[in-house]
Amino acid sequence: MTTTPDITIIGGGVIGMLTARAFNNAGVTVSIIDKSQLGQESSWAGGGILLPLYPWRQADAISYLAAHSLTLYPTLAEQLLSNTGIDPELTRSGMLITDNPDADKALAWCQQYNINHQAAALAQLKQLHRLCIQPLWLPEICHIRNPRLVKALRQDLCNRKIAIEEHTEVTGVRVADNRISAIKTNHGERTVGEVIIASGAWTGTLLQQLLHGLSINSLAIAPVRGQMLLYDTEPGLLTSMVLAGDSYLIPRRDGKILVGSTVEHVGFDKTTTEQAKTTLNEFALSVFPTLERYPLIKQWAGLRPGTQQGIPYITRHPELTNLSINAGHFRNGLILGPASAELMTDIVLANTPHINPEPYHITSPH
Ligand SMILES: Cc1cc2nc3c(=O)[nH]c(=O)nc-3n(C[C@H](O)[C@H](O)[C@H](O)COP(=O)(O)OP(=O)(O)OC[C@H]3O[C@@H](n4cnc5c(N)ncnc54)[C@H](O)[C@@H]3O)c2cc1C
């Protein structure tokens, strides 16, 4: 006889996996369902920068989650390594931001959130071929290696004996007495306790499909394609992340350098384009001409769960008493993930949250 898990999470990207882990830490039985393999969508494809880009230009609701996640990441990375043997490569490379016309706002933000900041040193700037405007050096900003993070998270869930169902697509729900009594999948139907939708870019369309009879049956979450390039260089060639305008370079420990990214509203289309390759390549070579000596080895695309302002939904559904949503992290799912998972857990378990949940409600602007 199978027992109904207390929590069923639909979607196993970084948000779903971190949420499953947080419930497991709280002693709650949890299962996770994904239509493909865990962690192979946006969460695999991203750059893993652990800072929203120019957070001082974004909504405060993003900074609250980011600042809290920053305190959680070192322990998370250590635990994943010791529990699984897979190193997610949390790397404190620092970030050089070349152009800061709004430097006053940037410095005020750093002070408010206790982020170490300095004027960029001349030696750092000499590496780059760019006329910088009030360059800013954030020495403690980290990146994490997405494919390794999701691999470690998946292994950690396995080690914790969390039920994982891959290649299982949720296609419908049964609703009775203002709650979801069962979910339908391509492998059949099962009863559920609490349901959490963490389906990334698919969350908006999935809700329409699942909740068509209800008044709140859609959320403004839409796919936003991002393309990236990967160069194969030597370790230490570039020592810090570089953010220049809307594009960036991220040096991994083994010398690979990522260049990203595009922001394209093209629906659920993950194909890569020659145009993006040219634009990103031109950007990379213009800022860091040394790259010309090294091969460009890979290009890929992922679908970010886009919302208007980039504020995620982390909330209970107002009509269905056992449905919650943790989705819509747009460009920041890696940095916002740990704090979002903790907030979701606190909401469902009725604990006092570390962060005011109000900005992440369905009715708040996103
Ligand atoms: C190019 C690029 C660069 C990025 N760079 C950064 C960065 O530097 N820093 C940062 O913080 N963020 C970055 N991001 C954003 C970040 O990757 C996303 O915000 C984050 O991965 C979203 O995680 P998620 O779990 O919500 O979505 P996903 O990882 O997409 O996971 C959603 C999961 O739901 C599953 N699913 C969907 N529908 C169903 C269904 N009906 N039934 C079952 N399962 C379903 C999917 O198969 C998928 O596995 C970047 C994204 C891209 C694309």
Tab-separated table of C-alpha atoms and ligand atoms in Angstrom:
chain	number	residue	atom	x	y	z
A	1	MET	CA	0.000	0.000	0.000
A	2	THR	CA	1.385	3.470	-0.864
A	3	THR	CA	0.914	6.317	1.576
A	4	THR	CA	0.060	9.843	0.523
A	5	PRO	CA	3.069	12.152	1.090
A	6	ASP	CA	2.371	15.236	3.161
A	7	ILE	CA	3.756	17.439	0.389
A	8	THR	CA	3.791	16.837	-3.369
A	9	ILE	CA	5.988	19.236	-5.351
A	10	ILE	CA	5.326	19.636	-9.066
A	11	GLY	CA	8.550	20.640	-10.796
A	12	GLY	CA	12.077	19.615	-9.871
A	13	GLY	CA	14.250	22.548	-10.831
A	14	VAL	CA	16.389	24.252	-8.231
A	15	ILE	CA	13.281	25.764	-6.642
A	16	GLY	CA	11.405	22.465	-6.363
A	17	MET	CA	14.470	20.575	-5.123
A	18	LEU	CA	15.426	23.183	-2.528
A	19	THR	CA	11.814	23.265	-1.361
A	20	ALA	CA	11.730	19.459	-1.056
A	21	ARG	CA	14.953	19.592	0.934
A	22	ALA	CA	13.600	22.288	3.255
A	23	PHE	CA	10.457	20.234	4.018
A	24	ASN	CA	12.575	17.152	4.591
A	25	ASN	CA	14.729	19.145	7.038
A	26	ALA	CA	11.504	20.016	8.866
A	27	GLY	CA	10.646	16.320	9.168
A	28	VAL	CA	7.795	16.389	6.647
A	29	THR	CA	7.267	13.615	4.082
A	30	VAL	CA	7.699	15.035	0.602
A	31	SER	CA	7.656	13.774	-2.978
A	32	ILE	CA	8.742	15.539	-6.146
A	33	ILE	CA	7.481	15.047	-9.681
A	34	ASP	CA	9.081	16.264	-12.899
A	35	LYS	CA	8.032	15.884	-16.500
A	36	SER	CA	11.640	15.400	-17.511
A	37	GLN	CA	14.683	14.839	-15.275
A	38	LEU	CA	15.253	16.884	-12.148
A	39	GLY	CA	17.259	20.043	-12.718
A	40	GLN	CA	17.622	19.861	-16.487
A	41	GLU	CA	15.716	23.029	-17.456
A	42	SER	CA	16.442	26.636	-16.526
A	43	SER	CA	18.256	25.601	-13.366
A	44	TRP	CA	20.863	23.715	-15.400
A	45	ALA	CA	21.190	26.452	-18.017
A	46	GLY	CA	21.840	29.494	-15.850
A	47	GLY	CA	25.064	31.249	-14.982
A	48	GLY	CA	24.876	30.737	-11.228
A	49	ILE	CA	25.763	34.299	-10.259
A	50	LEU	CA	24.762	34.696	-6.628
A	51	LEU	CA	23.693	38.307	-6.902
A	52	PRO	CA	20.778	39.796	-8.837
A	53	LEU	CA	22.184	41.959	-11.637
A	54	TYR	CA	22.279	45.552	-10.329
A	55	PRO	CA	19.977	44.732	-7.381
A	56	TRP	CA	19.748	48.447	-6.524
A	57	ARG	CA	17.737	48.929	-9.745
A	58	GLN	CA	15.315	46.152	-8.859
A	59	ALA	CA	12.401	45.764	-6.455
A	60	ASP	CA	13.251	45.511	-2.736
A	61	ALA	CA	11.386	42.189	-2.602
A	62	ILE	CA	14.223	40.673	-4.660
A	63	SER	CA	16.916	41.999	-2.340
A	64	TYR	CA	15.193	40.641	0.801
A	65	LEU	CA	15.337	37.092	-0.576
A	66	ALA	CA	18.816	37.506	-2.087
A	67	ALA	CA	20.320	38.816	1.148
A	68	HIS	CA	18.879	35.923	3.129
A	69	SER	CA	20.029	33.334	0.559
A	70	LEU	CA	23.561	34.738	0.756
A	71	THR	CA	23.647	33.734	4.420
A	72	LEU	CA	22.369	30.208	3.596
A	73	TYR	CA	24.602	29.303	0.628
A	74	PRO	CA	27.910	28.474	2.378
A	75	THR	CA	26.252	25.870	4.624
A	76	LEU	CA	24.141	24.522	1.737
A	77	ALA	CA	27.209	24.037	-0.467
A	78	GLU	CA	29.176	22.394	2.346
A	79	GLN	CA	26.330	20.031	3.226
A	80	LEU	CA	25.780	19.044	-0.402
A	81	LEU	CA	29.458	18.239	-0.809
A	82	SER	CA	29.659	16.205	2.384
A	83	ASN	CA	26.296	14.409	1.831
A	84	THR	CA	26.830	13.578	-1.849
A	85	GLY	CA	30.522	13.929	-2.708
A	86	ILE	CA	29.473	16.304	-5.521
A	87	ASP	CA	31.004	19.765	-5.207
A	88	PRO	CA	28.625	22.485	-6.446
A	89	GLU	CA	31.679	24.750	-6.657
A	90	LEU	CA	30.521	27.715	-4.648
A	91	THR	CA	33.299	30.099	-5.672
A	92	ARG	CA	34.000	33.488	-4.155
A	93	SER	CA	35.465	35.056	-7.275
A	94	GLY	CA	34.120	38.538	-6.625
A	95	MET	CA	32.351	40.618	-9.250
A	96	LEU	CA	33.687	43.604	-11.159
A	97	ILE	CA	30.904	45.865	-12.391
A	98	THR	CA	32.367	48.062	-15.089
A	99	ASP	CA	29.744	50.798	-15.433
A	100	ASN	CA	27.909	52.354	-12.540
A	101	PRO	CA	26.396	55.672	-13.517
A	102	ASP	CA	24.176	55.219	-10.443
A	103	ALA	CA	27.116	54.489	-8.106
A	104	ASP	CA	25.452	56.322	-5.197
A	105	LYS	CA	22.518	53.935	-5.304
A	106	ALA	CA	24.876	50.973	-5.624
A	107	LEU	CA	26.896	51.996	-2.570
A	108	ALA	CA	23.782	52.685	-0.509
A	109	TRP	CA	22.467	49.224	-1.423
A	110	CYS	CA	25.767	47.558	-0.470
A	111	GLN	CA	25.724	49.323	2.872
A	112	GLN	CA	22.106	48.426	3.551
A	113	TYR	CA	22.695	44.727	2.853
A	114	ASN	CA	26.190	44.585	4.339
A	115	ILE	CA	27.888	43.723	1.047
A	116	ASN	CA	31.624	44.387	0.999
A	117	HIS	CA	32.396	46.891	-1.796
A	118	GLN	CA	35.457	48.745	-3.054
A	119	ALA	CA	36.483	50.918	-5.940
A	120	ALA	CA	37.972	48.655	-8.631
A	121	ALA	CA	41.784	48.482	-8.653
A	122	LEU	CA	43.749	49.577	-11.706
A	123	ALA	CA	45.267	46.106	-12.171
A	124	GLN	CA	41.793	44.596	-12.469
A	125	LEU	CA	40.730	47.107	-15.073
A	126	LYS	CA	43.903	46.614	-17.135
A	127	GLN	CA	42.773	43.042	-17.904
A	128	LEU	CA	39.706	44.455	-19.639
A	129	HIS	CA	39.405	46.362	-22.864
A	130	ARG	CA	36.721	48.777	-21.788
A	131	LEU	CA	36.339	52.369	-20.773
A	132	CYS	CA	34.682	51.961	-17.391
A	133	ILE	CA	32.358	54.398	-15.628
A	134	GLN	CA	32.773	54.403	-11.840
A	135	PRO	CA	33.750	50.713	-11.741
A	136	LEU	CA	32.755	48.835	-8.608
A	137	TRP	CA	34.426	45.762	-7.088
A	138	LEU	CA	32.333	43.425	-4.936
A	139	PRO	CA	35.013	41.026	-3.632
A	140	GLU	CA	32.759	38.556	-1.811
A	141	ILE	CA	30.194	37.820	-4.497
A	142	CYS	CA	30.120	34.144	-5.467
A	143	HIS	CA	28.970	31.971	-8.314
A	144	ILE	CA	27.897	28.367	-8.205
A	145	ARG	CA	28.210	25.804	-10.981
A	146	ASN	CA	24.609	25.098	-11.979
A	147	PRO	CA	24.950	21.602	-13.478
A	148	ARG	CA	26.860	20.449	-10.412
A	149	LEU	CA	24.475	22.143	-8.006
A	150	VAL	CA	21.443	20.402	-9.521
A	151	LYS	CA	23.287	17.079	-9.656
A	152	ALA	CA	24.238	17.423	-5.984
A	153	LEU	CA	20.709	18.453	-5.011
A	154	ARG	CA	19.191	15.487	-6.833
A	155	GLN	CA	21.649	13.094	-5.184
A	156	ASP	CA	20.954	14.643	-1.793
A	157	LEU	CA	17.203	14.083	-2.253
A	158	CYS	CA	17.911	10.457	-3.226
A	159	ASN	CA	20.107	9.979	-0.153
A	160	ARG	CA	17.300	11.352	2.004
A	161	LYS	CA	14.943	8.770	0.436
A	162	ILE	CA	12.666	11.498	-0.885
A	163	ALA	CA	10.316	9.999	-3.492
A	164	ILE	CA	11.328	11.280	-6.940
A	165	GLU	CA	9.233	10.666	-10.034
A	166	GLU	CA	10.888	11.741	-13.252
A	167	HIS	CA	9.373	11.690	-16.742
A	168	THR	CA	6.008	12.181	-15.055
A	169	GLU	CA	3.955	15.110	-16.299
A	170	VAL	CA	1.164	16.548	-14.187
A	171	THR	CA	-1.781	17.075	-16.509
A	172	GLY	CA	-4.803	17.674	-14.280
A	173	VAL	CA	-6.238	17.794	-10.774
A	174	ARG	CA	-9.393	16.672	-8.976
A	175	VAL	CA	-10.903	19.397	-6.815
A	176	ALA	CA	-13.362	18.755	-3.994
A	177	ASP	CA	-14.328	21.019	-1.068
A	178	ASN	CA	-11.916	23.791	-2.111
A	179	ARG	CA	-8.918	21.502	-2.119
A	180	ILE	CA	-7.026	19.339	-4.553
A	181	SER	CA	-7.839	15.743	-3.682
A	182	ALA	CA	-5.797	14.106	-6.438
A	183	ILE	CA	-3.425	14.933	-9.275
A	184	LYS	CA	-3.492	13.314	-12.694
A	185	THR	CA	-0.299	12.461	-14.521
A	186	ASN	CA	0.678	10.593	-17.669
A	187	HIS	CA	1.309	7.635	-15.341
A	188	GLY	CA	-2.051	7.740	-13.583
A	189	GLU	CA	-3.715	9.473	-10.686
A	190	ARG	CA	-2.740	9.750	-7.024
A	191	THR	CA	-4.157	11.327	-3.894
A	192	VAL	CA	-2.280	14.265	-2.393
A	193	GLY	CA	-1.887	16.163	0.869
A	194	GLU	CA	-0.408	19.621	0.247
A	195	VAL	CA	0.562	20.490	-3.341
A	196	ILE	CA	3.287	22.973	-4.298
A	197	ILE	CA	3.711	24.088	-7.873
A	198	ALA	CA	7.361	24.894	-8.652
A	199	SER	CA	7.207	24.420	-12.393
A	200	GLY	CA	9.354	27.355	-13.437
A	201	ALA	CA	8.481	28.869	-16.812
A	202	TRP	CA	5.603	26.373	-17.225
A	203	THR	CA	3.777	27.519	-14.087
A	204	GLY	CA	1.492	30.041	-15.830
A	205	THR	CA	0.240	27.630	-18.482
A	206	LEU	CA	0.102	24.714	-16.050
A	207	LEU	CA	-2.183	26.634	-13.696
A	208	GLN	CA	-4.496	27.479	-16.586
A	209	GLN	CA	-4.605	23.820	-17.512
A	210	LEU	CA	-5.178	22.589	-13.949
A	211	LEU	CA	-7.507	25.237	-12.542
A	212	HIS	CA	-9.682	26.247	-15.487
A	213	GLY	CA	-12.915	26.314	-13.440
A	214	LEU	CA	-11.566	28.651	-10.736
A	215	SER	CA	-11.471	32.449	-10.710
A	216	ILE	CA	-7.701	32.583	-9.968
A	217	ASN	CA	-6.441	30.186	-12.587
A	218	SER	CA	-3.473	31.947	-14.087
A	219	LEU	CA	-0.353	33.815	-13.027
A	220	ALA	CA	1.706	36.216	-15.109
A	221	ILE	CA	4.701	33.884	-15.456
A	222	ALA	CA	6.004	33.468	-18.999
A	223	PRO	CA	9.100	31.864	-20.524
A	224	VAL	CA	12.008	34.210	-21.285
A	225	ARG	CA	14.763	32.562	-23.273
A	226	GLY	CA	18.374	33.100	-22.251
A	227	GLN	CA	21.315	31.948	-24.361
A	228	MET	CA	24.862	31.393	-23.122
A	229	LEU	CA	28.279	30.662	-24.606
A	230	LEU	CA	31.103	28.618	-23.099
A	231	TYR	CA	34.831	29.067	-23.797
A	232	ASP	CA	37.519	26.591	-22.832
A	233	THR	CA	40.436	28.539	-21.327
A	234	GLU	CA	43.015	27.988	-18.576
A	235	PRO	CA	42.325	28.155	-14.839
A	236	GLY	CA	43.094	31.631	-13.529
A	237	LEU	CA	42.969	33.370	-16.908
A	238	LEU	CA	40.096	35.498	-15.647
A	239	THR	CA	39.851	35.571	-11.873
A	240	SER	CA	36.596	37.422	-11.206
A	241	MET	CA	33.151	37.731	-12.720
A	242	VAL	CA	32.737	40.784	-14.925
A	243	LEU	CA	29.388	42.513	-15.418
A	244	ALA	CA	29.410	45.057	-18.239
A	245	GLY	CA	26.070	46.540	-19.247
A	246	ASP	CA	23.563	43.690	-19.441
A	247	SER	CA	26.145	40.981	-20.201
A	248	TYR	CA	28.678	39.127	-18.125
A	249	LEU	CA	31.636	36.748	-17.951
A	250	ILE	CA	31.842	34.009	-15.317
A	251	PRO	CA	35.120	32.105	-14.804
A	252	ARG	CA	34.690	28.535	-13.516
A	253	ARG	CA	37.446	26.909	-11.460
A	254	ASP	CA	38.615	24.674	-14.312
A	255	GLY	CA	39.152	27.606	-16.684
A	256	LYS	CA	35.847	27.411	-18.525
A	257	ILE	CA	34.383	30.894	-19.053
A	258	LEU	CA	30.646	31.436	-19.471
A	259	VAL	CA	29.318	34.425	-21.354
A	260	GLY	CA	25.690	35.455	-21.037
A	261	SER	CA	23.056	36.124	-21.729
A	262	THR	CA	20.215	37.047	-24.041
A	263	VAL	CA	16.721	38.016	-22.850
A	264	GLU	CA	14.218	36.890	-25.497
A	265	HIS	CA	10.432	36.625	-25.451
A	266	VAL	CA	9.953	33.748	-27.901
A	267	GLY	CA	7.632	31.388	-26.016
A	268	PHE	CA	8.683	27.842	-25.163
A	269	ASP	CA	11.452	27.761	-27.775
A	270	LYS	CA	14.833	26.607	-26.497
A	271	THR	CA	16.701	26.631	-29.780
A	272	THR	CA	19.932	28.587	-30.005
A	273	THR	CA	20.534	31.210	-32.700
A	274	GLU	CA	23.485	32.422	-34.763
A	275	GLN	CA	22.507	35.989	-33.924
A	276	ALA	CA	22.884	35.387	-30.187
A	277	LYS	CA	26.186	33.628	-30.770
A	278	THR	CA	27.518	36.609	-32.702
A	279	THR	CA	26.265	39.179	-30.190
A	280	LEU	CA	27.592	37.356	-27.120
A	281	ASN	CA	30.878	36.500	-28.819
A	282	GLU	CA	31.388	40.124	-29.887
A	283	PHE	CA	30.626	41.289	-26.371
A	284	ALA	CA	33.056	38.793	-24.827
A	285	LEU	CA	35.930	39.639	-27.176
A	286	SER	CA	35.364	43.377	-26.881
A	287	VAL	CA	35.606	43.287	-23.070
A	288	PHE	CA	38.188	40.513	-22.682
A	289	PRO	CA	40.133	40.243	-25.970
A	290	THR	CA	42.411	37.496	-24.566
A	291	LEU	CA	39.483	35.125	-25.153
A	292	GLU	CA	40.203	35.236	-28.877
A	293	ARG	CA	42.996	32.696	-28.309
A	294	TYR	CA	40.611	30.088	-26.880
A	295	PRO	CA	37.883	27.958	-28.429
A	296	LEU	CA	34.186	28.641	-28.053
A	297	ILE	CA	32.989	25.116	-27.241
A	298	LYS	CA	29.303	25.310	-26.478
A	299	GLN	CA	26.126	27.345	-26.815
A	300	TRP	CA	22.848	26.620	-25.075
A	301	ALA	CA	19.525	28.154	-24.086
A	302	GLY	CA	17.199	27.924	-21.119
A	303	LEU	CA	13.729	29.242	-20.328
A	304	ARG	CA	13.579	31.568	-17.354
A	305	PRO	CA	10.300	31.820	-15.442
A	306	GLY	CA	9.720	35.492	-16.242
A	307	THR	CA	7.555	37.899	-14.281
A	308	GLN	CA	7.130	41.612	-14.973
A	309	GLN	CA	9.396	42.837	-12.161
A	310	GLY	CA	11.195	39.571	-11.447
A	311	ILE	CA	9.439	39.079	-8.104
A	312	PRO	CA	8.514	35.427	-7.548
A	313	TYR	CA	5.204	34.072	-6.284
A	314	ILE	CA	5.770	32.330	-2.945
A	315	THR	CA	2.321	31.948	-1.595
A	316	ARG	CA	-0.736	29.881	-0.903
A	317	HIS	CA	-3.422	29.864	-3.568
A	318	PRO	CA	-6.295	32.037	-2.306
A	319	GLU	CA	-9.048	29.571	-3.284
A	320	LEU	CA	-7.611	26.076	-2.905
A	321	THR	CA	-6.649	25.444	0.691
A	322	ASN	CA	-3.904	22.869	0.005
A	323	LEU	CA	-2.249	24.486	-3.038
A	324	SER	CA	0.841	26.732	-2.901
A	325	ILE	CA	3.127	28.218	-5.534
A	326	ASN	CA	6.874	28.813	-5.497
A	327	ALA	CA	7.693	30.058	-8.989
A	328	GLY	CA	8.501	33.053	-11.179
A	329	HIS	CA	12.104	33.716	-10.124
A	330	PHE	CA	13.006	35.050	-13.573
A	331	ARG	CA	16.752	35.884	-13.727
A	332	ASN	CA	17.429	35.095	-10.077
A	333	GLY	CA	16.282	31.585	-9.225
A	334	LEU	CA	19.719	30.443	-8.092
A	335	ILE	CA	20.342	33.350	-5.762
A	336	LEU	CA	16.748	33.533	-4.503
A	337	GLY	CA	16.271	29.752	-4.244
A	338	PRO	CA	17.349	28.894	-0.678
A	339	ALA	CA	15.442	31.794	0.899
A	340	SER	CA	12.389	31.094	-1.292
A	341	ALA	CA	12.370	27.446	-0.209
A	342	GLU	CA	12.604	28.449	3.428
A	343	LEU	CA	9.794	30.992	3.064
A	344	MET	CA	7.562	28.457	1.288
A	345	THR	CA	8.146	25.951	4.072
A	346	ASP	CA	7.387	28.519	6.761
A	347	ILE	CA	4.153	29.515	5.035
A	348	VAL	CA	2.879	25.948	4.631
A	349	LEU	CA	3.954	24.841	8.111
A	350	ALA	CA	2.585	28.077	9.635
A	351	ASN	CA	5.965	29.000	11.138
A	352	THR	CA	6.892	32.646	11.665
A	353	PRO	CA	8.759	33.518	8.441
A	354	HIS	CA	12.197	35.192	8.388
A	355	ILE	CA	10.991	37.391	5.538
A	356	ASN	CA	7.726	39.296	5.217
A	357	PRO	CA	5.707	37.117	2.788
A	358	GLU	CA	3.431	39.926	1.568
A	359	PRO	CA	5.368	40.992	-1.601
A	360	TYR	CA	5.191	37.414	-2.902
A	361	HIS	CA	1.399	37.031	-2.597
A	362	ILE	CA	-0.672	36.464	-5.724
A	363	THR	CA	-2.330	39.874	-5.374
A	364	SER	CA	0.950	41.849	-4.959
A	365	PRO	CA	2.650	43.345	-8.043
A	366	HIS	CA	5.201	40.982	-9.608
B	1	LIG	C1	20.783	31.774	-19.521
B	1	LIG	C2	20.335	31.896	-18.099
B	1	LIG	C3	21.159	32.505	-17.150
B	1	LIG	C4	20.762	32.584	-15.819
B	1	LIG	N1	21.634	33.078	-14.897
B	1	LIG	C5	21.278	33.118	-13.588
B	1	LIG	C6	22.203	33.553	-12.611
B	1	LIG	O1	23.363	33.863	-12.913
B	1	LIG	N2	21.795	33.607	-11.305
B	1	LIG	C7	20.532	33.252	-10.920
B	1	LIG	O2	20.221	33.354	-9.739
B	1	LIG	N3	19.637	32.828	-11.845
B	1	LIG	C8	19.970	32.746	-13.154
B	1	LIG	N4	19.077	32.319	-14.096
B	1	LIG	C9	17.695	32.078	-13.694
B	1	LIG	C10	17.514	30.739	-13.012
B	1	LIG	O3	18.162	29.746	-13.768
B	1	LIG	C11	16.017	30.436	-12.884
B	1	LIG	O4	15.365	31.501	-12.228
B	1	LIG	C12	15.793	29.168	-12.075
B	1	LIG	O5	16.510	28.104	-12.627
B	1	LIG	C13	14.326	28.800	-12.021
B	1	LIG	O6	14.237	27.569	-11.349
B	1	LIG	P1	12.892	26.754	-11.373
B	1	LIG	O7	13.111	25.549	-10.537
B	1	LIG	O8	11.750	27.647	-11.029
B	1	LIG	O9	12.677	26.375	-12.919
B	1	LIG	P2	13.266	25.159	-13.798
B	1	LIG	O10	14.670	24.878	-13.494
B	1	LIG	O11	12.921	25.463	-15.214
B	1	LIG	O12	12.437	23.916	-13.292
B	1	LIG	C14	11.054	23.783	-13.539
B	1	LIG	C15	10.790	22.281	-13.624
B	1	LIG	O13	9.377	22.048	-13.713
B	1	LIG	C16	9.171	20.922	-14.540
B	1	LIG	N5	7.792	20.939	-15.010
B	1	LIG	C17	7.192	21.877	-15.773
B	1	LIG	N6	5.896	21.541	-16.017
B	1	LIG	C18	5.684	20.363	-15.379
B	1	LIG	C19	4.550	19.501	-15.273
B	1	LIG	N7	3.373	19.779	-15.863
B	1	LIG	N8	4.670	18.348	-14.560
B	1	LIG	C20	5.861	18.031	-13.954
B	1	LIG	N9	6.954	18.822	-14.046
B	1	LIG	C21	6.876	19.975	-14.736
B	1	LIG	C22	10.216	21.106	-15.652
B	1	LIG	O14	10.500	19.893	-16.307
B	1	LIG	C23	11.413	21.660	-14.874
B	1	LIG	O15	12.340	20.659	-14.502
B	1	LIG	C24	19.471	32.146	-15.427
B	1	LIG	C25	18.642	31.529	-16.362
B	1	LIG	C26	19.076	31.384	-17.688
B	1	LIG	C27	18.180	30.683	-18.659
